[in-house]
XYZ file of C-alpha atoms in Angstrom:
636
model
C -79.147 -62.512 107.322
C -79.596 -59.081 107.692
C -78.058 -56.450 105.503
C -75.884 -54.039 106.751
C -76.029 -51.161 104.298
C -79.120 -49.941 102.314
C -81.157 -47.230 101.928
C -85.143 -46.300 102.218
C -86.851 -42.866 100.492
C -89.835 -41.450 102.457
C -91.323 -44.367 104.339
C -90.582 -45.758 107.850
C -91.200 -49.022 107.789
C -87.876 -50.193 106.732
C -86.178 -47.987 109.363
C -88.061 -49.911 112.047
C -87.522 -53.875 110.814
C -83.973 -52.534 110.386
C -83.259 -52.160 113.934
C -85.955 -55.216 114.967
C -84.545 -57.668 117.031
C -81.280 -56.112 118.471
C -82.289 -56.724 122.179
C -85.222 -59.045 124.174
C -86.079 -58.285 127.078
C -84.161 -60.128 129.427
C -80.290 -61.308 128.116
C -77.793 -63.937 129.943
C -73.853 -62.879 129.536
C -71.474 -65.344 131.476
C -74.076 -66.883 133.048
C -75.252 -63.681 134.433
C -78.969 -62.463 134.217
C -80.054 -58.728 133.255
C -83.129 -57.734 134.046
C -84.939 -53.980 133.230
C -88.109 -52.776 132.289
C -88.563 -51.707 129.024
C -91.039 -49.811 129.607
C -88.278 -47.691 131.439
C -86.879 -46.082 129.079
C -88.423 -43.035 127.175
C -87.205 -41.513 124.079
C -89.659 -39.159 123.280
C -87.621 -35.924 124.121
C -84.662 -37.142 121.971
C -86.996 -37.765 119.440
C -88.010 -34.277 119.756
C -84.825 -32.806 119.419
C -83.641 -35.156 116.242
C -87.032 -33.931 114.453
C -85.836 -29.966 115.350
C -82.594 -31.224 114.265
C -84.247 -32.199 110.991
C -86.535 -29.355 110.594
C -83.913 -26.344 111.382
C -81.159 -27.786 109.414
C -81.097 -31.116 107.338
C -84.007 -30.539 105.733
C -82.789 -27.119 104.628
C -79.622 -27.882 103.135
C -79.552 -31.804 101.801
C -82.261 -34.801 100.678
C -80.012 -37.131 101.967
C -79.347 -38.524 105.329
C -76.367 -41.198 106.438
C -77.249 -42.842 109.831
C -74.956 -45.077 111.485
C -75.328 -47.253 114.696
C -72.077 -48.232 116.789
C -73.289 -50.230 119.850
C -71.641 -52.369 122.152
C -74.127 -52.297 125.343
C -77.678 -54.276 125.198
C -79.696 -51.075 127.461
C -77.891 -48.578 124.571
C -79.104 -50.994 121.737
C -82.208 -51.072 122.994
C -82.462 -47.498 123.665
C -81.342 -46.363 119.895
C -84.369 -49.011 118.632
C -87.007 -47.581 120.315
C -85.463 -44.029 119.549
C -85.064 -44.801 115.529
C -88.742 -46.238 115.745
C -90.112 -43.117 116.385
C -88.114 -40.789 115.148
C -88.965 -42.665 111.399
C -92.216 -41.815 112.066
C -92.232 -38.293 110.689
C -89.363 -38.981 107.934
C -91.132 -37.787 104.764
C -89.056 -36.971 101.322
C -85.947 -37.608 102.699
C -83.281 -40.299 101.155
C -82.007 -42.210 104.287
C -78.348 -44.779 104.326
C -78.248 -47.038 107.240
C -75.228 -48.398 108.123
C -74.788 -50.794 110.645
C -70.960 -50.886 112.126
C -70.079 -54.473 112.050
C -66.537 -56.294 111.972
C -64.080 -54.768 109.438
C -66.840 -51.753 108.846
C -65.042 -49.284 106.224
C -67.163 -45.570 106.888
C -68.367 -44.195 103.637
C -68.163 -40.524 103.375
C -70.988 -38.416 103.796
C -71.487 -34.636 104.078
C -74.748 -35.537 106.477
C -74.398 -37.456 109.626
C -76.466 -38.895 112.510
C -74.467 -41.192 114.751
C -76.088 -43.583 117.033
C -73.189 -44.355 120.022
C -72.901 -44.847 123.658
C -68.994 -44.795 124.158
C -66.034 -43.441 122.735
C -64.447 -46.777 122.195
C -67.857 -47.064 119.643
C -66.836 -43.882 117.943
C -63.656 -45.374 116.794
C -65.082 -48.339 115.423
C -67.107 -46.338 112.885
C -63.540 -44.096 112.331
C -65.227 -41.391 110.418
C -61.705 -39.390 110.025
C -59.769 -41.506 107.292
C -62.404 -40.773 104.640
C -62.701 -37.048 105.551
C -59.052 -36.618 105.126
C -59.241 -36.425 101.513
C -62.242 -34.256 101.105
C -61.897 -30.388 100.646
C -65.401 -29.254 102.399
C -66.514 -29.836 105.793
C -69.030 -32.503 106.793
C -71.361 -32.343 109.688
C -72.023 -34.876 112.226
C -74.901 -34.959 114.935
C -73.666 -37.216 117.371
C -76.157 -38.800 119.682
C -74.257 -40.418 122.751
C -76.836 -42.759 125.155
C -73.741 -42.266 127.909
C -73.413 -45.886 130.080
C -70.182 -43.727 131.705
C -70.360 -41.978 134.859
C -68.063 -39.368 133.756
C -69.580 -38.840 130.386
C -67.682 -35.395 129.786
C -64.488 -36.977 129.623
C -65.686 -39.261 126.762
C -67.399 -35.964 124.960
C -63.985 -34.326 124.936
C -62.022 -37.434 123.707
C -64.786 -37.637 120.254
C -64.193 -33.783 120.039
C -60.389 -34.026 120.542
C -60.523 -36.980 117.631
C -62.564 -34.326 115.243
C -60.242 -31.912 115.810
C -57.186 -34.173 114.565
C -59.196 -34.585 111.586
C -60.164 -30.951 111.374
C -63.693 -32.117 111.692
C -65.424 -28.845 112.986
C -69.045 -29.207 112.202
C -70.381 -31.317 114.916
C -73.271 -31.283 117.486
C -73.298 -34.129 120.169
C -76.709 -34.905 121.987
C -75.782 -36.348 125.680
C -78.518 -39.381 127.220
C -77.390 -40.718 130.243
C -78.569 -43.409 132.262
C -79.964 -41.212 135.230
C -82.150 -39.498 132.505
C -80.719 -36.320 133.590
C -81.678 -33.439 131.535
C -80.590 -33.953 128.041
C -77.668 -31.714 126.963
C -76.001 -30.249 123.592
C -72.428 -30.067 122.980
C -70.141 -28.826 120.669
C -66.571 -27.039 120.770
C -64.631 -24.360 119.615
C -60.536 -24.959 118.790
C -60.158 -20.999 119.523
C -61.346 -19.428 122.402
C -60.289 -16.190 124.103
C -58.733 -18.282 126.784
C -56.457 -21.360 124.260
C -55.971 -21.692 120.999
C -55.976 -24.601 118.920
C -57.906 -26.846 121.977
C -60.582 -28.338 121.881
C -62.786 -26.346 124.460
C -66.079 -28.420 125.458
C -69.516 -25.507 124.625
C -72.923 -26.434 125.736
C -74.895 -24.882 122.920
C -78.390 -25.468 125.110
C -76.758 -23.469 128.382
C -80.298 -21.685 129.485
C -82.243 -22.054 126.315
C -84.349 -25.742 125.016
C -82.912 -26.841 122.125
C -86.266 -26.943 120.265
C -86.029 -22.984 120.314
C -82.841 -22.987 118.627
C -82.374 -21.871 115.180
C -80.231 -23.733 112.126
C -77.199 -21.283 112.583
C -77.158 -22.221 116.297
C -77.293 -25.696 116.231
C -74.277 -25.999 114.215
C -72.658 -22.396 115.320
C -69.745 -20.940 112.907
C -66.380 -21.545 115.617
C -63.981 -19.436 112.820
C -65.432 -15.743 112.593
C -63.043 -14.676 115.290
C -59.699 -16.617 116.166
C -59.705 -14.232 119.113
C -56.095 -13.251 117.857
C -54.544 -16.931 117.561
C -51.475 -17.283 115.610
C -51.941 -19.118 112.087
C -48.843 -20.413 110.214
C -48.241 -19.832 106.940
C -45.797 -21.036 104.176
C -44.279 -18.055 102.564
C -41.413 -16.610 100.581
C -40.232 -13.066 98.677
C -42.509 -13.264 95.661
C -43.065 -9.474 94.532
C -45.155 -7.738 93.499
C -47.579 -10.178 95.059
C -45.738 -10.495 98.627
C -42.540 -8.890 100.188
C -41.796 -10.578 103.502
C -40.445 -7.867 106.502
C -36.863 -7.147 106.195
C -34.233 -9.003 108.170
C -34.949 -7.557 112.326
C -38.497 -7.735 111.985
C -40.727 -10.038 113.153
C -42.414 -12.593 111.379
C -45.308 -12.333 112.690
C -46.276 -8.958 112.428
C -48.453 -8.277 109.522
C -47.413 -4.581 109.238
C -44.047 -5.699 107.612
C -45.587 -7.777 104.850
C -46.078 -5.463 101.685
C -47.507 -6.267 97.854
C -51.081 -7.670 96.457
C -51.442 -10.364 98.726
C -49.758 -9.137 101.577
C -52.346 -6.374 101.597
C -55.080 -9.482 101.489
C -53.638 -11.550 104.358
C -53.303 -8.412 106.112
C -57.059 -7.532 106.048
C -57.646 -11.237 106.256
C -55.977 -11.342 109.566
C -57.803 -7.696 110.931
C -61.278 -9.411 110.069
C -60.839 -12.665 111.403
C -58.605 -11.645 114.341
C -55.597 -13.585 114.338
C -51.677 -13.186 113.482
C -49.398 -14.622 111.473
C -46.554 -16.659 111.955
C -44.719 -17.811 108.586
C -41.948 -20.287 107.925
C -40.024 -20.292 104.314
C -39.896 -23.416 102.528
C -36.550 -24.848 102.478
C -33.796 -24.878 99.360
C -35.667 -22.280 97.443
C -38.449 -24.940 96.426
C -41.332 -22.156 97.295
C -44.300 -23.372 95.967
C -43.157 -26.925 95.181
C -44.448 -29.898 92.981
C -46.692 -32.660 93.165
C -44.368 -34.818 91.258
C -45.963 -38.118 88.875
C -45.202 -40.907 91.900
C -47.361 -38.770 94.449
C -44.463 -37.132 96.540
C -44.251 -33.002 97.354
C -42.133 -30.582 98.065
C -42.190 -27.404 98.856
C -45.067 -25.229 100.536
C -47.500 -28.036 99.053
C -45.563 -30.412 101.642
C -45.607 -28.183 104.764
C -49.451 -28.042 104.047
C -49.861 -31.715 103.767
C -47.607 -32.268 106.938
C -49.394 -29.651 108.882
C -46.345 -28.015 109.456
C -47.860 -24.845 107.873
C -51.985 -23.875 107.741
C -51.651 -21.950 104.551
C -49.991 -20.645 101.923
C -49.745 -18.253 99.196
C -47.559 -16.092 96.443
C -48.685 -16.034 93.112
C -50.474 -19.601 93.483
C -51.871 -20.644 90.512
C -54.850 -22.615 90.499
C -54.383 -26.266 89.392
C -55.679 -29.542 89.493
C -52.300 -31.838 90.331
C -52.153 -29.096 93.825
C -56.210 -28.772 94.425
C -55.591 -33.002 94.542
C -53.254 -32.428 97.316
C -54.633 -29.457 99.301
C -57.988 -27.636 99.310
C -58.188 -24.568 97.555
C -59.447 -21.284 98.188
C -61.948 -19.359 95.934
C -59.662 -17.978 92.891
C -59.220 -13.872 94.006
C -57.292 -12.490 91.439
C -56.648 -13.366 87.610
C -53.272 -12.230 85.534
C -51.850 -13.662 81.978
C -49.127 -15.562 81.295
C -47.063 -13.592 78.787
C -44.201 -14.268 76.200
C -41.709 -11.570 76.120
C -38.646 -10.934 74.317
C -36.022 -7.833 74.157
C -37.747 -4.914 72.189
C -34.280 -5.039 69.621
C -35.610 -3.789 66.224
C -32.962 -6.091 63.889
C -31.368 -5.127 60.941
C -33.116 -6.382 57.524
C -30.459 -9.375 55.753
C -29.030 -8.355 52.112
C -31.665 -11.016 50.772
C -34.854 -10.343 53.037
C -34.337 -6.569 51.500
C -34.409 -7.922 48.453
C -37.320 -10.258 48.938
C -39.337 -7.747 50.725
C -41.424 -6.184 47.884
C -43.409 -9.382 48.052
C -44.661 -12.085 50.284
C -43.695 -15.298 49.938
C -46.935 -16.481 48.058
C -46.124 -13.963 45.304
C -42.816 -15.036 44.927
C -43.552 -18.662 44.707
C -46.139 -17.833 41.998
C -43.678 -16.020 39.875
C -41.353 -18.568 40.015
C -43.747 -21.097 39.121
C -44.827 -19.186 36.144
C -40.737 -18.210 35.371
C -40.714 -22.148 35.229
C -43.712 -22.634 32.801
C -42.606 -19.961 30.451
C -38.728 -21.179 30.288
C -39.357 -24.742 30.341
C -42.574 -25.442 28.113
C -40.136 -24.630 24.625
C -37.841 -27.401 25.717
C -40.990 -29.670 25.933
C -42.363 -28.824 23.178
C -39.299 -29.265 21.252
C -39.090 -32.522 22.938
C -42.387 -33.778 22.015
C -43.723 -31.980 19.204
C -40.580 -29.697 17.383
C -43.357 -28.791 14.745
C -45.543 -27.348 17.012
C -42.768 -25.208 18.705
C -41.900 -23.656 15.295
C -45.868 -23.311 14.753
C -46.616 -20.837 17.448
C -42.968 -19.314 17.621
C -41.680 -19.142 13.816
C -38.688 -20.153 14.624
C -37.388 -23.831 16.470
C -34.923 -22.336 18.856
C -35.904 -23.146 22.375
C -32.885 -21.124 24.105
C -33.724 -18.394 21.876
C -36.968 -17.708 23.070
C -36.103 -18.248 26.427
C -33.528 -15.459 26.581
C -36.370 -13.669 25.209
C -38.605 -13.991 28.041
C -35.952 -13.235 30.860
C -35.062 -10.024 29.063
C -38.697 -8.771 28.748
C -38.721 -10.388 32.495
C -35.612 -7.664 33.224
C -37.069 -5.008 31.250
C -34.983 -5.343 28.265
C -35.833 -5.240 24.956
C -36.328 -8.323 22.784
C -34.090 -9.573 20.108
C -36.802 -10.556 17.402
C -40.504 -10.905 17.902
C -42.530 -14.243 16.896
C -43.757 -14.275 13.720
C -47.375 -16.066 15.200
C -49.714 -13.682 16.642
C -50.353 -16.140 19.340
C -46.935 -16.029 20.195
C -47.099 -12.040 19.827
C -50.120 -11.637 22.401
C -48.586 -14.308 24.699
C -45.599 -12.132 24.355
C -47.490 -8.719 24.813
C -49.166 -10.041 28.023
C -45.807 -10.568 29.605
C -44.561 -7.548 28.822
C -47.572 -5.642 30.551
C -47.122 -7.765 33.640
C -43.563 -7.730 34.137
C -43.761 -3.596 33.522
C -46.405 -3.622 36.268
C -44.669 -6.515 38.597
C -41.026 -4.009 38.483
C -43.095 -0.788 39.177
C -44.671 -2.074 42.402
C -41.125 -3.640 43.315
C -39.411 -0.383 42.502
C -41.869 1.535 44.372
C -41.937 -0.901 47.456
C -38.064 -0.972 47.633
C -37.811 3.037 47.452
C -40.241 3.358 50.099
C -38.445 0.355 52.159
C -34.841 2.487 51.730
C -35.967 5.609 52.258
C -37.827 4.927 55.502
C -35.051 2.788 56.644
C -37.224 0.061 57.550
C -35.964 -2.597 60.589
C -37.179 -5.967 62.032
C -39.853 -5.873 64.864
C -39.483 -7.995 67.093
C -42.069 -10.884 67.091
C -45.893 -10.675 67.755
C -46.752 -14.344 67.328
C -45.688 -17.906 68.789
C -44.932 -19.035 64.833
C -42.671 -15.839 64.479
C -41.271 -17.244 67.441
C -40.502 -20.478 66.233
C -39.849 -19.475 62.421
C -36.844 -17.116 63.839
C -35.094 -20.263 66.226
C -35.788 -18.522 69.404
C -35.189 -20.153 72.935
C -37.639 -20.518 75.484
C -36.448 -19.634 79.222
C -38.690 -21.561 81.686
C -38.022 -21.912 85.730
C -38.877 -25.067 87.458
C -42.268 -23.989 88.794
C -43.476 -22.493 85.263
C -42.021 -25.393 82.735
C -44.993 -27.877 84.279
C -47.553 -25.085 83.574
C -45.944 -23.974 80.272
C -46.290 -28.225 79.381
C -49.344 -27.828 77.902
C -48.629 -25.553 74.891
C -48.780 -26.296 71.527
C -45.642 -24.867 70.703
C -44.016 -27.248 73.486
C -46.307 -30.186 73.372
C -45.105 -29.901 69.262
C -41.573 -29.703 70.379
C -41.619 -26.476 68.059
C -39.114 -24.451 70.654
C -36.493 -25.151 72.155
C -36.875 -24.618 75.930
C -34.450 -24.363 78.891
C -35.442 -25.236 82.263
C -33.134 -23.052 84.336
C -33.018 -22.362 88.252
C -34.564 -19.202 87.933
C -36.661 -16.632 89.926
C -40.179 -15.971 88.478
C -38.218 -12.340 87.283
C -35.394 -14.595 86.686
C -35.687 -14.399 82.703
C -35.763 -10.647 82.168
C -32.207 -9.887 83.351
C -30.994 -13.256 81.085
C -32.289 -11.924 78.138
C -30.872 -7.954 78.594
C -27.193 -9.843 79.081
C -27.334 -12.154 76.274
C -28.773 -9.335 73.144
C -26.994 -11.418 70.687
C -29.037 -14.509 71.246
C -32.375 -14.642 70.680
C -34.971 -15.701 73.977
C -37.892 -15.721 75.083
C -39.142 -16.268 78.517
C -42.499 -17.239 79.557
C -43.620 -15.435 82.738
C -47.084 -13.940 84.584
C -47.597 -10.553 83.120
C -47.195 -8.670 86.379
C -44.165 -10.024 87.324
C -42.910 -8.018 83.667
C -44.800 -5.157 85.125
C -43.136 -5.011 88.557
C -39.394 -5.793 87.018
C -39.767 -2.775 84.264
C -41.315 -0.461 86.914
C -38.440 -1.477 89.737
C -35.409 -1.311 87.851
C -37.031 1.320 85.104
C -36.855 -0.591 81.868
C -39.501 1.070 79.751
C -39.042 0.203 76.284
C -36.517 -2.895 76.910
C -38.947 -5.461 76.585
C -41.853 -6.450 73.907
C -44.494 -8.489 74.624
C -45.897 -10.722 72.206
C -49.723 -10.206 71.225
C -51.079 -13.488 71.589
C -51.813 -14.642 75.151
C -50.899 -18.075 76.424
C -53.236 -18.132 79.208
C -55.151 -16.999 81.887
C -53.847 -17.610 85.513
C -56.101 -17.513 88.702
C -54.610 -17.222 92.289
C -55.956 -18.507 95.269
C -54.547 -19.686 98.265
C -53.734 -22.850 99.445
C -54.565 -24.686 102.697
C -53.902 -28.473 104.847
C -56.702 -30.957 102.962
C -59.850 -30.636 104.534
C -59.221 -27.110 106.368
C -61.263 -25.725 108.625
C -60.145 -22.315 106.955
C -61.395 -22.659 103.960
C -64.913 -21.549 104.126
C -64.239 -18.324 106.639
C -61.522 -17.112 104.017
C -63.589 -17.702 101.252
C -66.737 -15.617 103.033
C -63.976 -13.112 103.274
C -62.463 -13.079 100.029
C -65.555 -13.363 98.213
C -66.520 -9.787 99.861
C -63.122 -8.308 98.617
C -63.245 -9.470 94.984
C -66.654 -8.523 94.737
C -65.709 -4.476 96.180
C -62.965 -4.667 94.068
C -59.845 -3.991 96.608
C -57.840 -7.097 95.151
C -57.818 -5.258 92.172
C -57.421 -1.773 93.593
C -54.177 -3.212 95.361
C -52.857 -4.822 92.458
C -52.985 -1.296 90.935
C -50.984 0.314 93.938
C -48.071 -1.696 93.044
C -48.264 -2.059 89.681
C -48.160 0.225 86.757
C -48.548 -1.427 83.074
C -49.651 1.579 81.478
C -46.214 1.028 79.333
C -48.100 -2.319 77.913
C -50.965 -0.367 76.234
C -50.578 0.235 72.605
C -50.351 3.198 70.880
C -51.316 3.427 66.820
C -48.428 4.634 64.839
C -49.486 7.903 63.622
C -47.937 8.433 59.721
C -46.240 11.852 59.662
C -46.042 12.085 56.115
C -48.907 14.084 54.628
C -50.183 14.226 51.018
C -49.505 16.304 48.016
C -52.297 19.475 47.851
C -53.363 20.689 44.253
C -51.301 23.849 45.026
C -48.276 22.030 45.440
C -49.117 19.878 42.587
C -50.280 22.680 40.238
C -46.526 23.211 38.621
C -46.446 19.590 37.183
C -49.761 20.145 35.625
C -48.629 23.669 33.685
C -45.634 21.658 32.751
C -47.902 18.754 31.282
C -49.850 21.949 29.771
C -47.018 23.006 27.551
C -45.660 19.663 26.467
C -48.989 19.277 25.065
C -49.161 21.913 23.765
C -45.744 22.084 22.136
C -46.811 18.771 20.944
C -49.548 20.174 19.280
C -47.935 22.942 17.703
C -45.519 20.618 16.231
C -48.480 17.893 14.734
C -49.971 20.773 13.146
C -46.239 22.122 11.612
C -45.881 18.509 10.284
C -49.511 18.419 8.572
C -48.853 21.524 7.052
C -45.108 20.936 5.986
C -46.154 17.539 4.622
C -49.117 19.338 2.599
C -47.092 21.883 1.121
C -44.496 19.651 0.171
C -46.523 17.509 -1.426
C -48.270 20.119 -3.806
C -44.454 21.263 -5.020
């Protein structure tokens, strides 16, 4: 039994025993006889034409080759055996899949086509438009029809009208008819100057032999002009990236649509010549979810119901939407930001008190407080002999108020008679006169500069102060991934927000401390709108990068010509430019805090050092009056 699906690389035997026996000469059907001479047909220009096919274009862009062969008449079947006979003959370094239609036939996908048909009803066995559905880039299909019909044309439109459903664009159709009439290369184009969106039959060989046509002609690009065809698009007020037109204008006139990406679709539509007509998704869901059981909402299920042919407003590029629609080339890149209220909080009674030293300090000096108090009560425990040894004297409570008033800077009440116990003793002393200094010194300069509590800089201030993450419903899935969350470090509150939504929360509610997790230019836009320089801080660390792009319907014909498009605009830099026309963050740069005190010059200093002059002095005077009183008294 043959096999119906395997593949060959270079050779052509294969492709001829694979189509071997499909049709003798003469066949009996009902008890009726059919009789032609083979020798009729000739497939030599077809042959031709698939080999210019193969030269101009397959060759040039793929290895690989998927053939199939949906047949229901014998003179077709006969017709495609003799035509795949010879057209193997010059198939060199190329990776061939036949395919074979037969009962319950599933179609494979395949980004390189050659179908073998001779009906329309043949076409739709093989059902190419199921498998495409999921895909996000467009597939091309050379079609060869061997035509039993006398009206072949209307056949041509109903395959084009079916690869239109599908959004199917790239496909060339080669017509054979019975009468051998001259052989004839179709295509179509959904926009025309005359419809739009219908399918409009094209012969691509009108006045010129198809062996003279080039790569870019056999497959022509149908989407450089939409010869000013409306487009619909899923949109909603998202500033600063897009500000619909105001309530009395219309909705599809680009000139009314302001911000980023209302710039973009506006040069979008001027270069590919066609208008816009949007719709708003319903109950504020905007960009919506793919949610874990496979349902949508929102703009992503307008796109998947065709209701809408794109979308955009600050749409983030993600895998869980890119599964569910195709995906435009990412245009424009901002951060996602933490910010809180730039409040500078009062210092507690006991973080003043603490602040000389870092925790690490502290906890070192209490371990050692611990050593120094506790080791006489062990000793005296374990070995009272040795205590009185290296003290001279037994008393463990006596030696400890010793060390806390050295530790205070008091004086002792009887030093050890061991100079062990002396040196130990000394040693403390020099540290705990050196440890009070540097506190002293620290808490002057903390009171005297009136020192306050910034407001955080990292995501473990963040969680060391108990602060409260504000999330909207579109941002908590992104935000999902954090540590901080993932950790269940923060608390976080999902609320029904805008993506500004958070800033005016946390300016009404100073006594509690939030956070909200936002794009950094929707910060930008809300502090240069409502002029709140200074209000908010934004914390140093960066959560992530976000990249837009836009969204289309799965397997769009739009992506590639906006793409083409877009790619020229990132790459001049006008995306950017525009972004810059709306928004100012010049606020967000930081600026070094410049110290305004300035140090001590010798001139200033040169009093003290007279004054140390005649202490010394006087000091010296007086050394010398007590050598000389003690000498003279000592001779009387």
């Amino acid at each position: 039994m043959r096999p119906n699906n395997y593949k060959i690389h270079g050779g052509h035997k294969g492709l001829q025993l694979s189509f071997a026996g499909y049709f003798q000469g003469t066949t009996h059907q009902k008890g009726l006889s059919l009789n032609f001479n083979l020798n009729s047909i000739d497939v030599s220009e077809m042959s031709s034409y698939l080999q210019h096919f193969n030269r101009e274009f397959f060759f040039e862009e793929s290895s690989e080759l998927t053939v199939v062969q949906s047949v229901r008449h014998k003179r077709a079947k006969y017709y495609f055996n003799e035509l795949s006979s010879e057209y193997s003959m010059n198939l060199t370094d190329m990776k061939i899949k036949l395919e074979d239609v037969h009962y319950n036939y599933h179609h494979d996908f395949a980004y390189f086509n050659i179908m073998f048909i001779d009906s329309y009803e043949s076409f739709r066995i093989i059902d190419p438009g199921p498998k495409t559905a999921t895909e996000d880039f467009s597939e091309f299909y050379l079609i060869i029809l061997y035509s039993i019909s006398k009206h072949p044309e209307k056949e041509i439109q109903q395959i084009f009208d079916y690869c239109w459903s599908y959004y199917t664009v790239n496909v060339a159709l080669l017509l054979q008819t019975q009468e051998e009439n001259p052989i004839l290369l179709y295509t179509y184009y959904p926009f025309t100057s005359k419809f739009c969106h219908r399918v409009q039959l094209y012969i691509i060989n009108h006045n010129k032999s198809i062996t003279d046509l080039k790569g870019f002609e056999l497959f022509p690009d149908k989407f450089h002009n939409f010869h000013n065809c409306t487009l619909m698009a899923a949109l909603w007020n998202v500033p600063p990236y897009l500000t619909l037109p105001k309530r009395g204008q219309s909705g599809g006139e680009m000139e009314g649509m302001e911000g980023m990406e209302g710039f973009l679709l506006n040069v979008l539509a001027k270069v590919l010549n066609f208008r816009i007509a949007y719709i708003t998704p319903p109950n504020n869901e905007q960009r919506g979810l793919v949610k874990p059981d496979g349902t949508v909402t929102g703009a992503i299920k307008m796109l998947n119901n065709r209701v809408a042919d794109l979308s955009l407003g600050s749409f983030r590029c993600t895998l869980e939407r890119s599964t569910a629609l195709s995906p435009s080339m990412t245009f424009y890149q901002t951060m996602q930001v933490f910010t809180v209220l730039a409040l500078r909080q009062p210092w507690t009674s006991f973080e003043i008190i603490a602040y000389p030293f870092d925790f690490h300090i502290w906890l070192v000096l209490l371990a050692l407080m611990l050593f120094l108090l506790s080791s006489p009560h062990i000793l005296d425990h374990l070995r009272h002999k040795t205590l009185k040894f290296i003290y001279g004297f037994s008393s463990p409570n006596f030696i400890n108020i010793n060390v806390i008033a050295i530790t205070l800077g008091q004086t002792a009440n009887s030093l050890p008679q061991r100079n062990f116990a002396r040196y130990i003793l000394f040693m403390w002393i020099l540290l705990t006169m050196i440890l009070r200094s540097i506190y002293q010194g620290s808490l002057y300069d903390f009171l005297k500069s009136q020192k306050t509590l910034a407001p955080p800089d990292t995501t473990a201030e963040l969680t060391e102060r108990k602060y409260q993450l504000i999330l909207n419903m579109a941002t908590g899935d992104s935000f999902s991934g954090i540590q901080i969350i993932r950790d269940k470090l923060i608390e976080v509150l999902i609320m029904n927000i805008s993506d500004a939504g958070g800033f005016p929360l946390l300016e009404a509610n100073p006594q509690k401390r939030y956070v909200t997790g936002t794009p950094k230019d929707f910060l930008t836009y809300y502090v240069n709108t409502h002029d709140k320089y200074g209000v908010f801080h934004v914390l140093k660390e960066t959560i992530f990068s976000q990249q837009l792009c836009m969204y289309f319907t799965k397997h769009s014909y739009l992506v590639e010509p906006f793409n083409h498009v877009l790619q020229n605009l990132r790459s001049f830099g006008l995306i950017d430019y525009w972004a810059e026309l709306v928004l100012d963050d010049r606020f967000l740069e930081e600026v070094d805090e410049v110290s305004t005190e300035t140090p001590l010059t010798l001139a200033q200093l040169s009093g003290i050092v007279q004054i140390c002059l005649y202490l010394y002095l006087i000091t010296f005077i007086v050394f010398v009056g007590e050598i000389l009183w003690f000498k003279f008294n000592k001779r009387d």
